[in-house]
Amino acid sequence: MKKTILVTSLIVSLLTLVSCGKETIASRATKKGLEIGTAYASDIFDPEGQERIKEFSNILVAENFMKCANLRPNAKFWNWSDIDHSIEFAEKNNIQMKFHTMFWHQQNSSFINNMKSKEEALEIMDNHIITIMDHLKGKIKVYDVVNEMFEEDGSFRKSIWYNLLGEEYIAHALTVASEHNSGAKLYLNEYNNECVGYPKADAMYNFVKSLKEKGVPIDGVGMQLHLSTDLPFDPDAIRANCKRYADIGIEISFSEVDVRLPASKFKDPEEIKKQEYIYTTLLDIALTEPNVKSFIVWGMYDRTSWVPATFGGYGNACIYDVEYNKKPVYEAMFEQLK
Ligand code: XIL
């Protein structure tokens, strides 16, 4: 009897050791109930990229594949193949999927940019929502229904949708999406909306609150968080913003996090520490504010990151470097998730 107990406990210890050896950011975050992940591009189709994705992510979002210009290059053709393949990979590896994005002012096909009337816009909008939600039924955890609907001063962005349908287009899109939804969460996503007191952040909060009061179906707000080590970072204002959304029953996604460095300081230890501080402070907010559901990094690694092409003179914004090596920030986040 004693021998059996000894052997059993040896086996259990061995198994624990083996599984500890395999712990990753993804597995630790899953245990903590946090969705963590990355925006993927074609890295999802190469073996090294797949390994890194599995190590880091329990949720994935397409960096570009789901946007209108890619998914629907013209009014008749739907380009599902990249999306379907990535969903297959995700399902096989127990990774959830987020859809980004149904409606935006950028990366639209010309038939969208050329819409002329309210009737035409409504027809295309409804058809877009219904076709996507039917095709992806049961496979998506969160939909970004509308992306970047505000200007910095808090006024509505004059997108093609706004110009033809007025601000009502947002409530309409959420309502139609909820009528065709099968259990996914419906989000609005934005940048520079993370700090209480900033005009765009306050406008978005007030707008979302008014949607809730009117009974428009909305579950969450995405804060993109494209940050820089040489710009002010105010975690208290971010936390306060998450809390006020919690008070009105809205969940939050840190939806496109990246923290860029000025090129002249790529090797500066102080700057690298600053980057680590920003990532880990955001992760701390995500782990301690119950309505913050996900932490998604915008791009798996520095080689394909959108940052250098968008913010001239900046880069090194991701968790993995250009060769897919883990940066110290990976280890810091890994420790934090223990
Ligand atoms: C960016 C992609 O990363 C680029 O590859 C693409 O050329 C342009 O769009 N906010 C968003 C994302 O919501 O969709 C954007 O992604 C980055 C800013």
mmCIF file of C-alpha atoms and ligand atoms in Angstrom:
data_model
loop_
_atom_site.group_PDB
_atom_site.id
_atom_site.type_symbol
_atom_site.label_atom_id
_atom_site.label_comp_id
_atom_site.label_asym_id
_atom_site.label_seq_id
_atom_site.Cartn_x
_atom_site.Cartn_y
_atom_site.Cartn_z
ATOM 1 C CA MET A 1 0.000 0.000 0.000
ATOM 2 C CA LYS A 2 2.734 2.402 1.107
ATOM 3 C CA LYS A 3 4.687 1.541 -2.034
ATOM 4 C CA THR A 4 1.676 2.350 -4.256
ATOM 5 C CA ILE A 5 1.200 5.723 -2.568
ATOM 6 C CA LEU A 6 4.890 6.499 -2.990
ATOM 7 C CA VAL A 7 4.874 5.551 -6.683
ATOM 8 C CA THR A 8 1.660 7.540 -7.299
ATOM 9 C CA SER A 9 3.021 10.646 -5.630
ATOM 10 C CA LEU A 10 6.278 10.296 -7.576
ATOM 11 C CA ILE A 11 4.304 10.130 -10.831
ATOM 12 C CA VAL A 12 2.217 13.170 -9.838
ATOM 13 C CA SER A 13 5.366 15.145 -8.974
ATOM 14 C CA LEU A 14 6.958 14.158 -12.263
ATOM 15 C CA LEU A 15 3.854 15.156 -14.213
ATOM 16 C CA THR A 16 3.705 18.473 -12.355
ATOM 17 C CA LEU A 17 7.359 19.088 -13.176
ATOM 18 C CA VAL A 18 6.781 18.291 -16.847
ATOM 19 C CA SER A 19 3.702 20.503 -17.082
ATOM 20 C CA CYS A 20 5.482 23.315 -15.172
ATOM 21 C CA GLY A 21 8.245 23.094 -17.751
ATOM 22 C CA LYS A 22 5.635 23.754 -20.402
ATOM 23 C CA GLU A 23 4.048 26.740 -18.733
ATOM 24 C CA THR A 24 3.724 29.754 -20.992
ATOM 25 C CA ILE A 25 2.190 33.202 -20.883
ATOM 26 C CA ALA A 26 -0.848 31.688 -22.602
ATOM 27 C CA SER A 27 -1.289 28.841 -20.107
ATOM 28 C CA ARG A 28 -0.743 31.065 -17.089
ATOM 29 C CA ALA A 29 -3.160 33.726 -18.334
ATOM 30 C CA THR A 30 -5.775 31.054 -19.030
ATOM 31 C CA LYS A 31 -5.495 29.876 -15.421
ATOM 32 C CA LYS A 32 -6.040 33.443 -14.265
ATOM 33 C CA GLY A 33 -9.075 33.893 -16.491
ATOM 34 C CA LEU A 34 -7.434 36.575 -18.632
ATOM 35 C CA GLU A 35 -7.634 36.525 -22.407
ATOM 36 C CA ILE A 36 -4.182 37.271 -23.733
ATOM 37 C CA GLY A 37 -3.000 37.254 -27.297
ATOM 38 C CA THR A 38 -1.775 38.969 -30.367
ATOM 39 C CA ALA A 39 -2.817 40.319 -33.733
ATOM 40 C CA TYR A 40 -1.633 37.786 -36.292
ATOM 41 C CA ALA A 41 -0.654 38.197 -39.920
ATOM 42 C CA SER A 42 0.795 35.541 -42.207
ATOM 43 C CA ASP A 43 2.950 34.387 -39.254
ATOM 44 C CA ILE A 44 -0.014 32.169 -38.455
ATOM 45 C CA PHE A 45 0.889 30.062 -41.501
ATOM 46 C CA ASP A 46 4.567 29.472 -40.653
ATOM 47 C CA PRO A 47 5.680 26.884 -38.080
ATOM 48 C CA GLU A 48 7.867 29.216 -36.010
ATOM 49 C CA GLY A 49 5.112 31.828 -35.906
ATOM 50 C CA GLN A 50 2.627 29.166 -34.836
ATOM 51 C CA GLU A 51 4.865 28.111 -31.929
ATOM 52 C CA ARG A 52 5.202 31.687 -30.710
ATOM 53 C CA ILE A 53 1.466 32.263 -31.101
ATOM 54 C CA LYS A 54 0.679 29.169 -29.018
ATOM 55 C CA GLU A 55 3.162 30.258 -26.374
ATOM 56 C CA PHE A 56 1.656 33.723 -26.021
ATOM 57 C CA SER A 57 -2.002 33.562 -26.994
ATOM 58 C CA ASN A 58 -5.280 32.145 -25.811
ATOM 59 C CA ILE A 59 -7.095 34.637 -28.063
ATOM 60 C CA LEU A 60 -6.159 35.877 -31.538
ATOM 61 C CA VAL A 61 -7.270 38.677 -33.807
ATOM 62 C CA ALA A 62 -6.431 39.185 -37.463
ATOM 63 C CA GLU A 63 -4.248 42.228 -38.041
ATOM 64 C CA ASN A 64 -5.777 42.730 -41.507
ATOM 65 C CA PHE A 65 -7.547 39.612 -42.862
ATOM 66 C CA MET A 66 -10.955 40.537 -41.447
ATOM 67 C CA LYS A 67 -11.025 44.137 -42.610
ATOM 68 C CA CYS A 68 -13.354 45.085 -45.425
ATOM 69 C CA ALA A 69 -10.691 45.596 -48.101
ATOM 70 C CA ASN A 70 -9.341 42.086 -47.491
ATOM 71 C CA LEU A 71 -12.506 40.216 -46.696
ATOM 72 C CA ARG A 72 -14.727 41.831 -49.280
ATOM 73 C CA PRO A 73 -12.683 43.378 -52.091
ATOM 74 C CA ASN A 74 -15.883 43.941 -54.076
ATOM 75 C CA ALA A 75 -19.591 43.785 -53.342
ATOM 76 C CA LYS A 76 -19.937 40.195 -54.538
ATOM 77 C CA PHE A 77 -16.755 38.343 -53.543
ATOM 78 C CA TRP A 78 -16.025 37.225 -49.991
ATOM 79 C CA ASN A 79 -12.442 36.181 -49.330
ATOM 80 C CA TRP A 80 -12.837 33.728 -46.465
ATOM 81 C CA SER A 81 -9.870 31.454 -47.009
ATOM 82 C CA ASP A 82 -7.273 33.151 -44.743
ATOM 83 C CA ILE A 83 -9.836 33.618 -42.006
ATOM 84 C CA ASP A 84 -11.109 30.048 -42.204
ATOM 85 C CA HIS A 85 -7.562 28.668 -42.106
ATOM 86 C CA SER A 86 -6.629 30.723 -39.095
ATOM 87 C CA ILE A 87 -9.805 29.734 -37.267
ATOM 88 C CA GLU A 88 -8.981 26.098 -37.960
ATOM 89 C CA PHE A 89 -5.531 26.608 -36.416
ATOM 90 C CA ALA A 90 -7.037 28.412 -33.431
ATOM 91 C CA GLU A 91 -9.654 25.742 -32.799
ATOM 92 C CA LYS A 92 -7.065 22.982 -32.964
ATOM 93 C CA ASN A 93 -5.039 24.778 -30.311
ATOM 94 C CA ASN A 94 -7.854 25.899 -28.019
ATOM 95 C CA ILE A 95 -7.363 29.525 -28.906
ATOM 96 C CA GLN A 96 -10.334 31.883 -29.132
ATOM 97 C CA MET A 97 -10.894 34.355 -31.957
ATOM 98 C CA LYS A 98 -11.745 38.001 -32.041
ATOM 99 C CA PHE A 99 -13.143 39.698 -35.173
ATOM 100 C CA HIS A 100 -11.638 43.074 -36.133
ATOM 101 C CA THR A 101 -13.453 44.973 -37.570
ATOM 102 C CA MET A 102 -16.827 45.313 -39.252
ATOM 103 C CA PHE A 103 -16.967 49.098 -39.775
ATOM 104 C CA TRP A 104 -14.109 51.570 -39.974
ATOM 105 C CA HIS A 105 -13.068 54.610 -41.993
ATOM 106 C CA GLN A 106 -9.903 52.899 -43.264
ATOM 107 C CA GLN A 107 -9.103 49.814 -45.338
ATOM 108 C CA ASN A 108 -12.465 49.887 -47.075
ATOM 109 C CA SER A 109 -13.125 48.589 -50.569
ATOM 110 C CA SER A 110 -14.091 51.060 -53.259
ATOM 111 C CA PHE A 111 -17.739 49.968 -53.317
ATOM 112 C CA ILE A 112 -17.934 51.114 -49.681
ATOM 113 C CA ASN A 113 -16.109 54.381 -50.297
ATOM 114 C CA ASN A 114 -18.399 55.066 -53.262
ATOM 115 C CA MET A 115 -21.726 54.569 -51.459
ATOM 116 C CA LYS A 116 -24.082 57.419 -52.271
ATOM 117 C CA SER A 117 -27.330 57.132 -50.312
ATOM 118 C CA LYS A 118 -28.648 56.264 -46.886
ATOM 119 C CA GLU A 119 -30.609 53.326 -48.315
ATOM 120 C CA GLU A 120 -27.555 51.908 -50.048
ATOM 121 C CA ALA A 121 -25.430 52.280 -46.904
ATOM 122 C CA LEU A 122 -28.041 50.533 -44.743
ATOM 123 C CA GLU A 123 -28.364 47.661 -47.181
ATOM 124 C CA ILE A 124 -24.607 47.140 -47.410
ATOM 125 C CA MET A 125 -24.177 47.494 -43.647
ATOM 126 C CA ASP A 126 -26.848 44.929 -42.791
ATOM 127 C CA ASN A 127 -25.628 42.512 -45.437
ATOM 128 C CA HIS A 128 -22.046 42.876 -44.144
ATOM 129 C CA ILE A 129 -23.066 42.070 -40.569
ATOM 130 C CA ILE A 130 -25.368 39.192 -41.437
ATOM 131 C CA THR A 131 -22.975 37.493 -43.869
ATOM 132 C CA ILE A 132 -20.067 37.690 -41.425
ATOM 133 C CA MET A 133 -22.053 36.499 -38.430
ATOM 134 C CA ASP A 134 -23.651 33.645 -40.349
ATOM 135 C CA HIS A 135 -20.325 32.443 -41.700
ATOM 136 C CA LEU A 136 -18.586 32.674 -38.329
ATOM 137 C CA LYS A 137 -21.450 31.486 -36.160
ATOM 138 C CA GLY A 138 -20.167 30.144 -32.821
ATOM 139 C CA LYS A 139 -16.515 30.767 -33.733
ATOM 140 C CA ILE A 140 -15.965 34.300 -32.508
ATOM 141 C CA LYS A 141 -15.638 35.481 -28.900
ATOM 142 C CA VAL A 142 -15.706 39.233 -29.544
ATOM 143 C CA TYR A 143 -16.652 41.393 -32.521
ATOM 144 C CA ASP A 144 -15.259 44.886 -32.967
ATOM 145 C CA VAL A 145 -18.454 46.193 -34.536
ATOM 146 C CA VAL A 146 -17.233 49.753 -35.103
ATOM 147 C CA ASN A 147 -13.655 50.975 -34.964
ATOM 148 C CA GLU A 148 -12.373 54.525 -34.338
ATOM 149 C CA MET A 149 -15.607 56.488 -34.398
ATOM 150 C CA PHE A 150 -14.340 59.615 -32.604
ATOM 151 C CA GLU A 151 -12.056 62.541 -33.358
ATOM 152 C CA GLU A 152 -9.561 63.688 -30.725
ATOM 153 C CA ASP A 153 -11.877 66.513 -29.603
ATOM 154 C CA GLY A 154 -14.677 64.029 -28.890
ATOM 155 C CA SER A 155 -16.788 64.799 -31.948
ATOM 156 C CA PHE A 156 -17.866 61.977 -34.233
ATOM 157 C CA ARG A 157 -15.436 61.073 -36.990
ATOM 158 C CA LYS A 158 -16.865 61.995 -40.380
ATOM 159 C CA SER A 159 -16.505 58.524 -41.852
ATOM 160 C CA ILE A 160 -18.476 57.368 -44.890
ATOM 161 C CA TRP A 161 -20.886 55.645 -42.468
ATOM 162 C CA TYR A 162 -21.369 58.776 -40.387
ATOM 163 C CA ASN A 163 -21.768 60.983 -43.422
ATOM 164 C CA LEU A 164 -24.561 58.829 -44.870
ATOM 165 C CA LEU A 165 -26.300 57.607 -41.706
ATOM 166 C CA GLY A 166 -25.416 60.063 -38.921
ATOM 167 C CA GLU A 167 -24.282 58.921 -35.463
ATOM 168 C CA GLU A 168 -27.202 56.469 -35.478
ATOM 169 C CA TYR A 169 -25.097 54.132 -37.619
ATOM 170 C CA ILE A 170 -23.341 52.860 -34.497
ATOM 171 C CA ALA A 171 -26.520 51.910 -32.603
ATOM 172 C CA HIS A 172 -27.925 50.422 -35.801
ATOM 173 C CA ALA A 173 -24.864 48.234 -36.393
ATOM 174 C CA LEU A 174 -24.873 47.006 -32.777
ATOM 175 C CA THR A 175 -28.594 46.242 -32.936
ATOM 176 C CA VAL A 176 -28.421 44.283 -36.190
ATOM 177 C CA ALA A 177 -25.337 42.438 -34.912
ATOM 178 C CA SER A 178 -27.120 41.466 -31.713
ATOM 179 C CA GLU A 179 -30.091 40.130 -33.713
ATOM 180 C CA HIS A 180 -27.742 37.751 -35.570
ATOM 181 C CA ASN A 181 -25.388 37.025 -32.719
ATOM 182 C CA SER A 182 -24.782 33.626 -31.227
ATOM 183 C CA GLY A 183 -23.082 34.363 -27.929
ATOM 184 C CA ALA A 184 -20.287 36.716 -28.983
ATOM 185 C CA LYS A 185 -19.571 40.001 -27.217
ATOM 186 C CA LEU A 186 -20.150 43.214 -29.165
ATOM 187 C CA TYR A 187 -17.507 45.935 -28.791
ATOM 188 C CA LEU A 188 -16.651 49.419 -29.957
ATOM 189 C CA ASN A 189 -12.916 49.950 -30.387
ATOM 190 C CA GLU A 190 -10.921 53.204 -30.274
ATOM 191 C CA TYR A 191 -7.470 54.738 -29.707
ATOM 192 C CA ASN A 192 -6.535 57.525 -27.270
ATOM 193 C CA ASN A 193 -9.662 56.624 -25.290
ATOM 194 C CA GLU A 194 -7.920 55.156 -22.245
ATOM 195 C CA CYS A 195 -7.469 58.117 -19.879
ATOM 196 C CA VAL A 196 -10.260 59.692 -17.840
ATOM 197 C CA GLY A 197 -10.284 63.415 -18.514
ATOM 198 C CA TYR A 198 -9.133 63.261 -22.144
ATOM 199 C CA PRO A 199 -11.851 64.686 -24.441
ATOM 200 C CA LYS A 200 -12.053 61.641 -26.726
ATOM 201 C CA ALA A 201 -12.107 59.217 -23.777
ATOM 202 C CA ASP A 202 -14.829 61.173 -21.995
ATOM 203 C CA ALA A 203 -16.907 61.517 -25.166
ATOM 204 C CA MET A 204 -16.721 57.788 -25.749
ATOM 205 C CA TYR A 205 -17.652 56.975 -22.169
ATOM 206 C CA ASN A 206 -20.654 59.333 -22.291
ATOM 207 C CA PHE A 207 -21.739 57.911 -25.627
ATOM 208 C CA VAL A 208 -21.493 54.286 -24.432
ATOM 209 C CA LYS A 209 -23.379 55.208 -21.260
ATOM 210 C CA SER A 210 -26.152 56.744 -23.367
ATOM 211 C CA LEU A 211 -26.286 53.604 -25.538
ATOM 212 C CA LYS A 212 -26.699 51.480 -22.403
ATOM 213 C CA GLU A 213 -29.431 53.781 -21.104
ATOM 214 C CA LYS A 214 -31.290 53.468 -24.397
ATOM 215 C CA GLY A 215 -31.002 49.676 -24.275
ATOM 216 C CA VAL A 216 -28.703 49.405 -27.306
ATOM 217 C CA PRO A 217 -26.872 46.061 -27.098
ATOM 218 C CA ILE A 218 -23.223 46.725 -26.293
ATOM 219 C CA ASP A 219 -20.902 44.603 -24.162
ATOM 220 C CA GLY A 220 -17.537 46.248 -24.261
ATOM 221 C CA VAL A 221 -15.088 48.930 -25.225
ATOM 222 C CA GLY A 222 -11.650 48.351 -26.696
ATOM 223 C CA MET A 223 -8.759 50.601 -25.726
ATOM 224 C CA GLN A 224 -6.113 50.178 -28.393
ATOM 225 C CA LEU A 225 -3.185 51.529 -26.340
ATOM 226 C CA HIS A 226 -0.578 52.202 -29.002
ATOM 227 C CA LEU A 227 1.915 53.756 -26.595
ATOM 228 C CA SER A 228 5.423 55.168 -26.642
ATOM 229 C CA THR A 229 8.155 55.257 -24.010
ATOM 230 C CA ASP A 230 8.663 58.978 -24.668
ATOM 231 C CA LEU A 231 5.058 60.039 -24.140
ATOM 232 C CA PRO A 232 3.258 60.501 -20.805
ATOM 233 C CA PHE A 233 1.782 57.302 -19.351
ATOM 234 C CA ASP A 234 -0.909 57.684 -16.691
ATOM 235 C CA PRO A 235 -1.952 54.340 -15.185
ATOM 236 C CA ASP A 236 -4.205 55.978 -12.588
ATOM 237 C CA ALA A 237 -6.265 57.660 -15.320
ATOM 238 C CA ILE A 238 -6.490 54.357 -17.215
ATOM 239 C CA ARG A 239 -7.566 52.436 -14.136
ATOM 240 C CA ALA A 240 -10.156 55.088 -13.265
ATOM 241 C CA ASN A 241 -11.546 54.845 -16.790
ATOM 242 C CA CYS A 242 -11.836 51.041 -16.558
ATOM 243 C CA LYS A 243 -13.626 51.424 -13.232
ATOM 244 C CA ARG A 244 -16.207 53.881 -14.526
ATOM 245 C CA TYR A 245 -17.007 51.471 -17.363
ATOM 246 C CA ALA A 246 -17.386 48.681 -14.786
ATOM 247 C CA ASP A 247 -19.941 50.843 -12.979
ATOM 248 C CA ILE A 248 -22.151 50.875 -16.092
ATOM 249 C CA GLY A 249 -21.697 47.170 -16.829
ATOM 250 C CA ILE A 250 -19.237 47.524 -19.708
ATOM 251 C CA GLU A 251 -16.242 45.252 -20.133
ATOM 252 C CA ILE A 252 -12.884 46.411 -21.476
ATOM 253 C CA SER A 253 -10.322 44.981 -23.846
ATOM 254 C CA PHE A 254 -6.760 46.298 -23.968
ATOM 255 C CA SER A 255 -7.113 45.584 -27.623
ATOM 256 C CA GLU A 256 -4.014 46.609 -29.612
ATOM 257 C CA VAL A 257 -1.222 47.194 -27.131
ATOM 258 C CA ASP A 258 2.242 48.097 -28.332
ATOM 259 C CA VAL A 259 4.911 50.229 -26.675
ATOM 260 C CA ARG A 260 7.354 51.772 -29.127
ATOM 261 C CA LEU A 261 10.862 53.100 -28.491
ATOM 262 C CA PRO A 262 12.645 55.908 -30.350
ATOM 263 C CA ALA A 263 15.192 54.319 -32.719
ATOM 264 C CA SER A 264 18.055 56.239 -31.088
ATOM 265 C CA LYS A 265 17.265 54.454 -27.821
ATOM 266 C CA PHE A 266 16.684 50.854 -28.923
ATOM 267 C CA LYS A 267 19.645 49.686 -26.837
ATOM 268 C CA ASP A 268 19.221 52.125 -23.944
ATOM 269 C CA PRO A 269 18.623 50.011 -20.784
ATOM 270 C CA GLU A 270 16.540 52.763 -19.206
ATOM 271 C CA GLU A 271 14.224 52.916 -22.204
ATOM 272 C CA ILE A 272 13.914 49.120 -22.305
ATOM 273 C CA LYS A 273 12.975 49.198 -18.597
ATOM 274 C CA LYS A 274 10.391 51.894 -19.332
ATOM 275 C CA GLN A 275 8.819 49.687 -21.992
ATOM 276 C CA GLU A 276 8.716 46.785 -19.549
ATOM 277 C CA TYR A 277 7.181 49.057 -16.894
ATOM 278 C CA ILE A 278 4.388 50.159 -19.250
ATOM 279 C CA TYR A 279 3.561 46.621 -20.408
ATOM 280 C CA THR A 280 3.584 45.174 -16.887
ATOM 281 C CA THR A 281 1.598 48.079 -15.418
ATOM 282 C CA LEU A 282 -1.097 47.561 -18.061
ATOM 283 C CA LEU A 283 -1.064 43.843 -17.357
ATOM 284 C CA ASP A 284 -1.452 44.604 -13.664
ATOM 285 C CA ILE A 285 -4.544 46.724 -14.396
ATOM 286 C CA ALA A 286 -5.917 43.909 -16.576
ATOM 287 C CA LEU A 287 -5.367 41.402 -13.767
ATOM 288 C CA THR A 288 -6.842 43.522 -11.011
ATOM 289 C CA GLU A 289 -9.812 45.255 -12.659
ATOM 290 C CA PRO A 290 -12.418 42.518 -13.075
ATOM 291 C CA ASN A 291 -14.098 44.093 -16.103
ATOM 292 C CA VAL A 292 -10.844 44.105 -18.111
ATOM 293 C CA LYS A 293 -11.182 40.866 -20.031
ATOM 294 C CA SER A 294 -8.334 40.847 -22.503
ATOM 295 C CA PHE A 295 -4.829 42.031 -23.217
ATOM 296 C CA ILE A 296 -3.942 41.837 -26.900
ATOM 297 C CA VAL A 297 -0.611 42.931 -28.359
ATOM 298 C CA TRP A 298 -0.688 44.442 -31.847
ATOM 299 C CA GLY A 299 1.716 42.166 -33.704
ATOM 300 C CA MET A 300 3.597 39.069 -32.736
ATOM 301 C CA TYR A 301 7.113 40.372 -33.338
ATOM 302 C CA ASP A 302 9.135 43.398 -34.355
ATOM 303 C CA ARG A 303 9.876 42.179 -37.879
ATOM 304 C CA THR A 304 6.322 42.628 -39.135
ATOM 305 C CA SER A 305 5.069 45.203 -36.629
ATOM 306 C CA TRP A 306 3.119 48.089 -38.148
ATOM 307 C CA VAL A 307 4.972 50.572 -35.896
ATOM 308 C CA PRO A 308 8.101 51.544 -37.918
ATOM 309 C CA ALA A 309 6.048 52.232 -41.045
ATOM 310 C CA THR A 310 3.475 54.278 -39.133
ATOM 311 C CA PHE A 311 5.538 56.126 -36.525
ATOM 312 C CA GLY A 312 8.717 57.190 -38.360
ATOM 313 C CA GLY A 313 11.833 56.839 -36.189
ATOM 314 C CA TYR A 314 10.211 54.402 -33.758
ATOM 315 C CA GLY A 315 10.062 50.649 -33.381
ATOM 316 C CA ASN A 316 10.853 47.631 -31.130
ATOM 317 C CA ALA A 317 7.301 47.806 -29.810
ATOM 318 C CA CYS A 318 6.424 44.098 -29.507
ATOM 319 C CA ILE A 319 7.098 41.325 -26.996
ATOM 320 C CA TYR A 320 9.301 39.351 -29.410
ATOM 321 C CA ASP A 321 12.198 40.892 -31.358
ATOM 322 C CA VAL A 322 12.800 40.652 -35.126
ATOM 323 C CA GLU A 323 14.120 37.076 -34.777
ATOM 324 C CA TYR A 324 11.241 35.914 -32.555
ATOM 325 C CA ASN A 325 13.465 36.023 -29.436
ATOM 326 C CA LYS A 326 11.577 36.770 -26.254
ATOM 327 C CA LYS A 327 12.443 40.173 -24.865
ATOM 328 C CA PRO A 328 12.899 40.704 -21.099
ATOM 329 C CA VAL A 329 9.325 42.025 -21.098
ATOM 330 C CA TYR A 330 8.100 38.489 -21.918
ATOM 331 C CA GLU A 331 9.836 37.127 -18.819
ATOM 332 C CA ALA A 332 8.486 39.981 -16.691
ATOM 333 C CA MET A 333 4.907 39.310 -17.829
ATOM 334 C CA PHE A 334 5.410 35.569 -17.398
ATOM 335 C CA GLU A 335 6.461 36.130 -13.767
ATOM 336 C CA GLN A 336 3.527 38.460 -13.184
ATOM 337 C CA LEU A 337 1.092 35.800 -14.339
ATOM 338 C CA LYS A 338 2.402 33.190 -11.904
HETATM 339 C C1 XIL B 1 -3.087 48.468 -38.950
HETATM 340 C C2 XIL B 1 -2.281 47.236 -39.381
HETATM 341 O O1 XIL B 1 -1.451 46.850 -38.311
HETATM 342 C C3 XIL B 1 -1.463 47.550 -40.599
HETATM 343 O O2 XIL B 1 -0.817 46.384 -41.098
HETATM 344 C C4 XIL B 1 -2.360 48.147 -41.692
HETATM 345 O O3 XIL B 1 -1.565 48.534 -42.787
HETATM 346 C C5 XIL B 1 -3.143 49.332 -41.174
HETATM 347 O O4 XIL B 1 -3.866 48.946 -40.010
HETATM 348 N N1 XIL B 1 -5.827 50.709 -35.291
HETATM 349 C C6 XIL B 1 -6.515 49.604 -35.716
HETATM 350 C C7 XIL B 1 -5.830 48.560 -36.515
HETATM 351 O O5 XIL B 1 -7.676 49.430 -35.335
HETATM 352 O O6 XIL B 1 -6.699 47.923 -37.405
HETATM 353 C C8 XIL B 1 -4.657 49.149 -37.270
HETATM 354 O O7 XIL B 1 -3.953 48.083 -37.902
HETATM 355 C C9 XIL B 1 -3.753 49.914 -36.330
HETATM 356 C C10 XIL B 1 -4.496 51.052 -35.688
#
